[in-house]
Every structure is written in C-alpha cells, then in structure tokens.
Coordinates of C-alpha atoms (C1' of nucleotides) in Angstrom, one line a residue:
Chain A
M1 CA 14.3 -32.4 1.8
T2 CA 16.4 -30.3 -0.5
I3 CA 16.8 -26.6 -0.4
Q4 CA 17.4 -26.5 -4.2
P5 CA 14.4 -24.3 -4.9
L6 CA 15.8 -21.5 -2.7
I7 CA 19.3 -21.8 -4.3
D8 CA 17.7 -21.6 -7.7
H9 CA 15.8 -18.5 -6.6
F10 CA 18.9 -16.8 -5.3
E11 CA 20.9 -17.8 -8.4
S12 CA 18.3 -16.1 -10.6
Y13 CA 20.0 -13.0 -9.2
L14 CA 23.7 -14.0 -8.7
P15 CA 25.7 -17.2 -8.8
F16 CA 27.0 -19.0 -5.7
D17 CA 30.0 -21.3 -5.2
E18 CA 29.8 -24.7 -3.5
N19 CA 31.0 -23.3 -0.3
E20 CA 28.3 -20.8 -0.1
K21 CA 25.6 -23.4 -1.0
E22 CA 26.8 -25.5 1.9
L23 CA 26.4 -22.5 4.2
F24 CA 22.8 -22.2 3.0
Q25 CA 22.3 -26.0 3.5
S26 CA 23.3 -25.6 7.2
R27 CA 21.1 -22.7 7.9
V28 CA 17.9 -23.4 6.1
T29 CA 15.1 -25.5 7.4
H30 CA 12.7 -27.6 5.3
R31 CA 9.0 -28.1 6.5
S32 CA 5.8 -29.5 5.2
L33 CA 2.5 -28.0 6.4
K34 CA -1.2 -28.9 6.3
R35 CA -3.9 -26.6 5.3
R36 CA -4.9 -24.2 8.1
H37 CA -1.6 -24.4 9.8
F38 CA -0.3 -21.1 11.1
I39 CA 3.4 -20.1 10.8
L40 CA 2.8 -16.8 12.6
Q41 CA 0.3 -15.7 15.2
E42 CA -0.5 -12.3 16.6
G43 CA 1.3 -11.7 19.9
F44 CA 4.4 -13.7 18.9
P45 CA 7.6 -12.4 17.2
C46 CA 8.0 -13.4 13.6
K47 CA 11.0 -15.8 13.9
H48 CA 11.5 -16.8 10.2
Y49 CA 11.8 -15.5 6.7
T50 CA 9.7 -18.1 4.9
F51 CA 10.3 -19.1 1.3
V52 CA 7.3 -20.9 -0.3
V53 CA 8.3 -23.9 -2.3
E54 CA 4.7 -25.2 -2.8
G55 CA 1.3 -24.1 -1.6
C56 CA -0.3 -20.8 -0.7
F57 CA -0.3 -18.5 2.3
R58 CA -2.1 -15.5 3.4
M59 CA -0.9 -12.8 5.9
F60 CA -3.7 -11.0 7.6
A61 CA -4.6 -8.8 10.5
V62 CA -7.7 -9.0 12.7
D63 CA -9.3 -5.7 13.6
T64 CA -11.1 -4.8 16.8
K65 CA -14.4 -6.1 15.5
G66 CA -12.9 -9.5 14.8
N67 CA -12.8 -9.0 11.0
E68 CA -9.8 -10.4 9.1
H69 CA -8.0 -8.3 6.5
N70 CA -5.7 -10.0 4.0
I71 CA -2.5 -8.0 3.6
K72 CA -0.6 -10.3 1.3
F73 CA -0.7 -13.7 -0.4
A74 CA 2.4 -15.8 -1.2
I75 CA 2.6 -18.7 -3.6
E76 CA 5.5 -20.7 -5.1
N77 CA 8.8 -18.8 -5.1
D78 CA 7.6 -15.9 -3.0
W79 CA 8.7 -14.8 0.4
I80 CA 6.5 -14.2 3.4
A81 CA 7.3 -12.7 6.8
D82 CA 6.3 -9.9 9.1
I83 CA 9.6 -8.0 8.4
G84 CA 9.1 -5.4 11.1
S85 CA 8.6 -8.0 13.8
F86 CA 11.3 -10.2 12.4
H87 CA 14.0 -7.5 12.7
S88 CA 12.8 -5.9 16.0
D89 CA 11.8 -9.1 17.8
K90 CA 8.6 -7.4 18.9
P91 CA 5.3 -9.3 19.0
S92 CA 3.6 -9.3 15.6
K93 CA 0.2 -8.0 15.0
L94 CA -0.3 -10.4 12.1
F95 CA -1.1 -14.0 11.3
I96 CA 0.3 -16.1 8.5
E97 CA -1.7 -19.1 7.5
A98 CA -1.4 -21.9 5.0
I99 CA -4.4 -21.8 2.7
E100 CA -3.3 -24.9 1.0
P101 CA -1.0 -27.8 2.1
A102 CA 2.5 -26.3 1.7
V103 CA 6.2 -27.0 1.5
I104 CA 8.4 -24.2 2.8
L105 CA 12.0 -23.3 3.5
Q106 CA 12.7 -21.2 6.5
I107 CA 15.6 -19.1 7.8
E108 CA 15.8 -18.0 11.4
Q109 CA 16.9 -14.5 12.4
Q110 CA 20.3 -15.4 13.7
D111 CA 20.9 -17.7 10.7
L112 CA 19.9 -15.0 8.2
Y113 CA 22.3 -12.5 9.9
F114 CA 25.0 -15.2 9.8
L115 CA 24.4 -15.6 6.1
Y116 CA 24.5 -11.8 5.5
T117 CA 27.8 -11.7 7.2
H118 CA 29.4 -14.7 5.4
I119 CA 27.8 -14.1 2.0
P120 CA 27.7 -10.3 1.7
K121 CA 26.2 -10.4 -1.8
L122 CA 23.1 -11.8 -0.1
N123 CA 22.4 -8.2 1.0
Q124 CA 22.4 -7.1 -2.6
I125 CA 20.0 -9.9 -3.6
L126 CA 17.6 -9.1 -0.8
R127 CA 17.9 -5.4 -1.5
V128 CA 16.8 -6.0 -5.1
I129 CA 14.0 -8.4 -4.0
V130 CA 12.7 -6.0 -1.4
E131 CA 12.9 -3.1 -3.9
D132 CA 10.7 -5.1 -6.3
K133 CA 8.2 -5.9 -3.6
Y134 CA 8.2 -2.2 -2.6
V135 CA 7.2 -1.2 -6.1
E136 CA 4.5 -3.8 -6.2
L137 CA 3.1 -2.6 -2.9
Q138 CA 3.2 1.0 -4.0
N139 CA 1.2 0.1 -7.1
R140 CA -1.3 -1.5 -4.8
V141 CA -1.5 1.6 -2.6
L142 CA -2.1 3.7 -5.8
Q143 CA -4.9 1.3 -6.8
N144 CA -6.5 1.5 -3.3
I145 CA -6.6 5.3 -3.3
S146 CA -7.5 5.9 -6.9
S147 CA -9.8 3.1 -8.1
T148 CA -13.3 1.7 -7.4
A149 CA -13.7 -1.8 -6.0
L150 CA -14.7 -3.1 -9.5
E151 CA -11.5 -1.7 -11.0
R152 CA -9.4 -3.2 -8.2
Y153 CA -11.0 -6.6 -8.7
L154 CA -10.4 -6.5 -12.5
T155 CA -6.8 -5.5 -12.0
F156 CA -6.3 -8.2 -9.4
Q157 CA -7.6 -10.8 -11.9
E158 CA -5.3 -9.6 -14.6
Q159 CA -2.3 -9.2 -12.4
Y160 CA -2.6 -12.5 -10.4
P161 CA -4.6 -14.9 -12.6
T162 CA -3.2 -17.9 -10.8
L163 CA -4.2 -16.6 -7.4
S164 CA -7.5 -15.5 -8.7
R165 CA -8.3 -19.1 -9.7
R166 CA -6.8 -20.7 -6.6
L167 CA -8.4 -18.5 -3.9
P168 CA -12.0 -18.5 -2.6
N169 CA -13.6 -15.2 -3.4
T170 CA -14.0 -14.4 0.2
Q171 CA -10.2 -14.3 0.5
I172 CA -10.0 -12.0 -2.5
A173 CA -12.6 -9.7 -1.1
S174 CA -10.7 -9.4 2.1
Y175 CA -7.5 -8.5 0.1
L176 CA -9.4 -5.9 -1.9
G177 CA -10.9 -4.3 1.1
I178 CA -14.5 -5.1 0.4
T179 CA -17.1 -7.5 1.7
P180 CA -17.7 -10.9 0.1
E181 CA -21.3 -9.9 -0.6
F182 CA -20.2 -6.8 -2.5
L183 CA -17.7 -8.8 -4.5
S184 CA -20.4 -11.2 -5.4
K185 CA -22.5 -8.3 -6.7
L186 CA -19.6 -7.0 -8.8
R187 CA -19.1 -10.5 -10.3
K188 CA -22.8 -10.5 -11.2
D189 CA -22.5 -7.1 -12.8
I190 CA -19.5 -8.2 -14.8
A191 CA -21.2 -11.4 -16.0
S192 CA -24.3 -9.6 -17.2
S193 CA -22.4 -6.9 -19.2
Chain B
M1 CA 27.2 22.6 -1.1
T2 CA 28.0 19.8 1.3
I3 CA 26.7 16.3 1.2
Q4 CA 27.1 15.9 4.9
P5 CA 23.4 15.3 5.6
L6 CA 23.6 12.2 3.4
I7 CA 26.8 11.0 5.1
D8 CA 25.1 11.5 8.4
H9 CA 22.1 9.5 7.2
F10 CA 24.2 6.6 6.0
E11 CA 26.4 6.7 9.2
S12 CA 23.3 6.3 11.3
Y13 CA 23.4 2.7 9.9
L14 CA 27.2 2.0 9.5
P15 CA 30.4 4.0 9.7
F16 CA 32.4 5.0 6.6
D17 CA 36.1 5.8 6.2
E18 CA 37.5 8.9 4.5
N19 CA 38.1 7.1 1.3
E20 CA 34.5 6.0 1.1
K21 CA 33.2 9.5 1.9
E22 CA 35.3 10.9 -1.0
L23 CA 33.6 8.4 -3.3
F24 CA 30.3 9.7 -2.2
Q25 CA 31.5 13.3 -2.7
S26 CA 32.3 12.5 -6.3
R27 CA 29.0 10.9 -7.1
V28 CA 26.4 12.9 -5.3
T29 CA 24.9 16.1 -6.7
H30 CA 23.6 19.0 -4.7
R31 CA 20.6 21.0 -5.9
S32 CA 18.2 23.7 -4.7
L33 CA 14.7 23.9 -6.0
K34 CA 11.8 26.3 -6.0
R35 CA 8.3 25.4 -5.0
R36 CA 6.4 23.7 -7.8
H37 CA 9.5 22.4 -9.5
F38 CA 9.2 18.8 -10.8
I39 CA 12.1 16.4 -10.5
L40 CA 10.2 13.7 -12.3
Q41 CA 7.5 13.8 -14.9
E42 CA 5.3 11.1 -16.4
G43 CA 6.8 9.7 -19.6
F44 CA 10.4 10.1 -18.6
P45 CA 12.6 7.6 -16.8
C46 CA 13.4 8.3 -13.2
K47 CA 17.1 9.2 -13.4
H48 CA 17.9 9.8 -9.7
Y49 CA 17.6 8.5 -6.2
T50 CA 16.8 11.8 -4.4
F51 CA 17.6 12.4 -0.7
V52 CA 15.7 15.3 0.8
V53 CA 17.8 17.7 2.9
E54 CA 15.2 20.4 3.2
G55 CA 11.7 21.0 2.0
C56 CA 8.8 18.7 1.0
F57 CA 7.9 16.6 -2.0
R58 CA 5.0 14.7 -3.2
M59 CA 4.9 11.8 -5.6
F60 CA 1.6 11.4 -7.5
A61 CA -0.1 9.7 -10.4
V62 CA -2.7 11.3 -12.7
D63 CA -5.6 9.0 -13.6
T64 CA -7.5 9.0 -16.9
K65 CA -10.0 11.6 -15.6
G66 CA -7.1 14.0 -14.8
N67 CA -7.3 13.5 -11.1
E68 CA -4.1 13.5 -9.1
H69 CA -3.4 10.8 -6.4
N70 CA -0.6 11.3 -3.9
I71 CA 1.3 8.1 -3.4
K72 CA 3.9 9.5 -1.1
F73 CA 5.3 12.5 0.6
A74 CA 9.0 13.0 1.5
I75 CA 10.4 15.5 3.9
E76 CA 13.9 16.0 5.5
N77 CA 16.0 12.9 5.6
D78 CA 13.7 10.8 3.5
W79 CA 14.3 9.3 0.0
I80 CA 12.1 9.7 -3.0
A81 CA 12.2 8.1 -6.4
D82 CA 10.2 5.9 -8.7
I83 CA 12.3 2.8 -7.9
G84 CA 10.7 0.7 -10.7
S85 CA 11.5 3.2 -13.4
F86 CA 14.9 4.0 -11.9
H87 CA 16.1 0.4 -12.2
S88 CA 14.4 -0.5 -15.5
D89 CA 15.0 2.8 -17.3
K90 CA 11.4 2.6 -18.4
P91 CA 9.3 5.8 -18.6
S92 CA 7.7 6.6 -15.3
K93 CA 4.0 6.9 -14.8
L94 CA 4.5 9.2 -11.9
F95 CA 5.3 12.8 -11.0
I96 CA 7.5 14.1 -8.2
E97 CA 7.0 17.8 -7.3
A98 CA 8.5 20.1 -4.7
I99 CA 5.6 21.3 -2.5
E100 CA 8.0 23.7 -0.7
P101 CA 11.3 25.2 -1.7
A102 CA 13.8 22.4 -1.3
V103 CA 17.4 21.3 -1.0
I104 CA 18.2 17.8 -2.3
L105 CA 21.1 15.4 -2.9
Q106 CA 20.8 13.2 -5.9
I107 CA 22.6 10.1 -7.2
E108 CA 22.3 9.0 -10.8
Q109 CA 21.8 5.3 -11.7
Q110 CA 25.3 4.6 -12.9
D111 CA 26.7 6.4 -9.9
L112 CA 24.6 4.4 -7.5
Y113 CA 25.7 1.2 -9.2
F114 CA 29.3 2.4 -9.0
L115 CA 28.9 3.0 -5.3
Y116 CA 27.3 -0.4 -4.7
T117 CA 30.3 -2.0 -6.3
H118 CA 32.9 0.0 -4.5
I119 CA 31.2 0.2 -1.1
P120 CA 29.4 -3.1 -0.8
K121 CA 28.0 -2.4 2.6
L122 CA 25.8 0.2 0.9
N123 CA 23.7 -2.7 -0.3
Q124 CA 23.2 -3.6 3.3
I125 CA 22.2 -0.1 4.3
L126 CA 19.8 0.3 1.5
R127 CA 18.4 -3.2 2.1
V128 CA 17.6 -2.1 5.7
I129 CA 16.1 1.2 4.6
V130 CA 13.9 -0.4 1.9
E131 CA 12.8 -3.1 4.3
D132 CA 11.7 -0.3 6.7
K133 CA 9.9 1.5 4.0
Y134 CA 8.2 -1.7 3.0
V135 CA 6.9 -2.2 6.5
E136 CA 5.5 1.4 6.5
L137 CA 3.8 0.9 3.1
Q138 CA 2.4 -2.4 4.3
N139 CA 0.8 -0.7 7.2
R140 CA -0.7 1.8 4.9
V141 CA -2.2 -0.9 2.8
L142 CA -3.7 -2.5 5.9
Q143 CA -5.2 0.9 6.8
N144 CA -6.6 1.3 3.4
I145 CA -8.3 -2.0 3.3
S146 CA -9.5 -2.1 6.9
S147 CA -10.4 1.5 8.0
T148 CA -12.8 4.2 7.2
A149 CA -11.7 7.6 5.9
L150 CA -12.1 9.1 9.3
E151 CA -9.9 6.5 10.9
R152 CA -7.3 6.9 8.2
Y153 CA -7.3 10.7 8.7
L154 CA -6.8 10.4 12.4
T155 CA -4.0 7.8 12.0
F156 CA -2.3 10.1 9.5
Q157 CA -2.4 13.0 11.9
E158 CA -1.0 10.9 14.7
Q159 CA 1.7 9.3 12.6
Y160 CA 2.8 12.3 10.6
P161 CA 2.0 15.3 12.8
T162 CA 4.6 17.4 11.0
L163 CA 3.2 16.7 7.5
S164 CA -0.3 17.1 8.8
R165 CA 0.6 20.7 9.8
R166 CA 2.7 21.5 6.7
L167 CA 0.4 20.3 4.0
P168 CA -2.8 21.8 2.6
N169 CA -5.8 19.6 3.3
T170 CA -6.3 19.0 -0.3
Q171 CA -3.0 17.2 -0.5
I172 CA -3.8 15.1 2.5
A173 CA -7.2 14.1 1.1
S174 CA -5.5 13.0 -2.1
Y175 CA -3.1 10.9 0.0
L176 CA -5.9 9.3 1.9
G177 CA -7.9 8.5 -1.2
I178 CA -10.9 10.8 -0.5
T179 CA -12.1 14.1 -1.9
P180 CA -11.2 17.4 -0.2
E181 CA -14.9 18.0 0.3
F182 CA -15.3 14.8 2.3
L183 CA -12.2 15.5 4.3
S184 CA -13.7 18.9 5.1
K185 CA -16.8 17.2 6.4
L186 CA -14.8 14.8 8.5
R187 CA -12.9 17.7 10.1
K188 CA -16.2 19.3 10.9
D189 CA -17.5 16.1 12.5
I190 CA -14.3 15.8 14.6
A191 CA -14.5 19.5 15.7
S192 CA -18.1 19.1 16.8
S193 CA -17.6 16.0 18.8
Chain C
dC1 C1' -20.8 -42.1 0.4
dG2 C1' -22.9 -38.8 3.5
dT3 C1' -22.6 -35.0 6.5
dA4 C1' -20.5 -30.8 8.3
dT5 C1' -18.5 -26.7 6.9
dT6 C1' -17.3 -23.4 4.0
dT7 C1' -18.4 -20.5 0.2
dC8 C1' -21.5 -18.0 -3.0
dT9 C1' -25.6 -15.5 -4.1
dT10 C1' -29.5 -12.4 -3.5
dA11 C1' -31.9 -8.5 -1.9
dA12 C1' -33.5 -4.5 1.0
dG13 C1' -32.3 -0.9 3.9
dA14 C1' -28.5 1.9 6.0
dT15 C1' -24.2 4.4 5.8
dA16 C1' -20.0 6.3 3.6
dG17 C1' -18.2 8.8 0.1
dT18 C1' -18.6 11.7 -4.4
dT19 C1' -20.0 15.4 -7.4
dC20 C1' -21.2 19.9 -8.5
dA21 C1' -21.9 24.5 -7.7
dT22 C1' -21.2 28.3 -4.7
dT23 C1' -19.1 31.2 -1.2
dG24 C1' -15.6 33.4 1.6
dG25 C1' -10.8 33.8 3.2
dT26 C1' -5.8 34.3 2.4
dC27 C1' -1.7 35.3 0.1
dG28 C1' 1.5 36.8 -3.6
dC29 C1' 2.1 40.3 -6.6
dA30 C1' 1.3 44.2 -10.1
Chain D
dT1 C1' -5.3 48.9 -3.7
dG2 C1' -7.1 45.3 -6.2
dC3 C1' -6.6 41.1 -9.1
dG4 C1' -6.0 36.2 -9.6
dA5 C1' -4.8 31.8 -7.7
dC6 C1' -5.4 28.8 -4.3
dC7 C1' -7.6 26.8 -0.3
dA8 C1' -11.4 25.6 3.0
dA9 C1' -16.2 25.0 3.8
dT10 C1' -21.1 23.9 2.7
dG11 C1' -25.4 21.6 1.1
dA12 C1' -28.1 18.8 -2.0
dA13 C1' -28.4 15.0 -5.0
dC14 C1' -26.3 11.0 -6.4
dT15 C1' -23.5 6.6 -6.3
dA16 C1' -20.7 3.1 -4.0
dT17 C1' -20.3 0.1 -0.5
dC18 C1' -21.8 -2.2 3.9
dT19 C1' -25.0 -4.8 6.9
dT20 C1' -28.0 -8.3 7.8
dA21 C1' -30.3 -12.3 6.9
dA22 C1' -31.4 -16.2 4.4
dG23 C1' -31.0 -20.0 1.2
dA24 C1' -28.3 -22.6 -2.4
dA25 C1' -24.0 -24.5 -4.0
dA26 C1' -19.6 -26.3 -3.5
dT27 C1' -16.1 -28.6 -0.9
dA28 C1' -13.6 -31.0 2.9
dC29 C1' -13.2 -35.0 5.2
dG30 C1' -14.5 -39.0 8.1

DNA sequence: CGTATTTCTTAAGATAGTTCATTGGTCGCA
DNA sequence: TGCGACCAATGAACTATCTTAAGAAATACG
C-alpha cells in the first residue's frame, strides 16, 4: 500500500521534501504478484520500471531452440526492466517473471518522464544507480570471457550468497551460461575436493 | 585544440548556451596520444572520463596467468573509463591502451562533479548515455551465455563492422573470450562454407 | 495427506574450445 | 638489405562442456 520502500531507496542517495514525496505517491503503483506471474513478455513493449519490494524476479530470453537464458535476477531493493524497450517503446525480446510471490512498485514511462521533469535530481540518482549497475554488468562480462564455468559458479556464490540459496540450481545454471547437468557435475566436484 | 566534438556529442542530446559551453571549455583537457600509450594502468585510480575524438582504445584485464581479456573497445565519439574506480577513487584492476594513435578529450573527477553541479542537465544526458551502454552490455552478456563462439564472432562482425576491420584478430578473439587459434579455425570454417 | 511437477544427479558418448609448437607473412626500422 | 616484432594459420593432443536419457529427491499444491 505504501511506497515508502522506494522513497527510502531514493533517499539513500539524496533527500526529498514532502512536496516531492507526494509527486512520487501520485505516480507510483503498488502491486502484489503470485509466483510465475509475468510482468513482461516477449513481443510487448516494457511499460514499467519495476522496483522490487519483496520477492524475486528473473529476466530471460528464449533462443531459437526454445532454451531460456537468464540475463538478470532482481530481489528486494533492486530495479528490473528492459530499459531499451522501455525508452524506445519497441517490442521487447525478453521476459520478466516472478520466481517467488512478490510485492513491487512500478512507474510507467510517462510518469517517470514527468518525475524527471519535476524532480530533476532524480536524473542524478538514476545516473548513479545505472552507473553502478553498469560496473556490475561489466564485471560479469569479464567473468564470462575470462573464467571457467567452475570459477563463475564459485564467484556467483560468493557475490550473491542470498540468491545462491534462494534459487533452484537450474536457474543459476542458466544465468552462468551452462547446462543444469554440468552444474550438477561441478557441485559434485566441489563437494569431493 | 578544440573541444567542439564533445560539445557536438552533448548537443546531440540537449542544447547548451554559450555560458555553459565556456564552462566545458575550462574543464575539459585535450590530448594526443601515440599507439601503445596507456591512459589507465592496473593499481592506479581512474582519474578521467575519456571521450575519444580520434583513434581506438581497448580496456582490458590481466588474469593470474598473465592473459589479457578485452572488456571493451572505444572508437570515435565513444566514452571510456573504469567507472567504478573513477567514482570510488580506488585502484583500478584494468588497463586502457591506445591501439591506434589517438586524440581524446578528458574530464577529471572534480571537474565532472563541478559540471554536474553547474549544468544539472548533464546528469540527464549522462543518465541516458549510460542507460544505452547498459543495454549494449546486457546484450553482450546474453550473447555470452547463449551463443557459441562462431555465433558471437558473426554477431560481432555484423554489429561492429568498423572495429572488425580495424582490429587484429587476436584482439577480437580476446574480446569474444576465445583463443586466437580457435578464431582462426572459425574463420577457416566460415571461408570454406 | 497424496499426487503432480519440478528439480537434482549420474553417466556415456559427442562436440566445442584450448594448448603448444611450428611455420610463413608483413611491417617498421637500423 | 636484413633483423625483430607482431600477426595469422595449422595440426595434434588434451580438457571443458553439451546432449541425451533415466531414475531419485524435493517441492508445490489441491
């Protein structure tokens, strides 16, 4: 019901006055979702920036053979959206699915643009947030081009211990770019060493 | 001598008045570099956001075995920096090297922050730029986890035909996360098909 | 509680990619 | 002209990872 988690998130960067908070209140939508619910499907434009209050999401693509590839997970206090589709209004090639029952706060495109206009410092906050995400993603690219599957798995466990415990291994395998069977083998190798 | 290419770049997003352009003039540094010159080395903080006017750069990491892994290339009208190190002032783990003789425009940390303060809409421009870069990087991650080396190579050629012609294959292999030998084999396979 | 569904494990054979050593071509430069 | 550095190509042996198929274990949900 309340958008307080989002306010808190923004205020961890910069403070807002009551006026500004009311603007948020009027432009942010609160939703609860069941497991397996999709908030984005291939072929449709991504209409929202979604802030996760509770639960866990995955963003994935489906290749020509029908295999799913997890591009990103998002848990509490993280954002998830197909940014490219969101800004261009073009059909997305991605899916976003709730892996657990979830509570989210969503901002639609025109509302986000309204907020950027009336609360300019929001640009600064989002710039900083996206820069941080960019660095994270760049580290993942480096891992992908420089490490073996085993190293990638160990790094994932270290870097995202929460996710590592919450997610089925099959989802983790898809994120790492390997088959579940091979991940199972790696886990066996680790256990017996 | 002139910082016009950077002004042009920014003005492709939003217009600036003369006052603002003079602020840029006072905070942006112009440099020419020879091939093989490094503008960032592991162990040192990344002091600049670098805008490439002419030439080509690669950003890479060196792993424990001494192998280099190309994380990113940058050519004309692109930015290059270790963003994480730049904002945190922590020693970088990366190198940035001119692959060709280059002309660049650089902004130091305190100057960039000064510009953000005095030209707030710069936050908006950079937010948009970084969002675009984020989308690009995300597509690369998807490629890495979902495609074979051959597919990645073909996509690279399609997506960056200029780079593909300008770079030695060994640099491309490093970017794709494969050995030069294997890339050579792939090229042979392509040629004979 | 019981059943359907999802997830995990195992293993054998196939394919993708690496490693190492070698060779030949090209280019800048003394 | 020739030397040295760099780059591309090749083949053989090796290692990493995938595919397929099956059964076992865990979990969702009526």
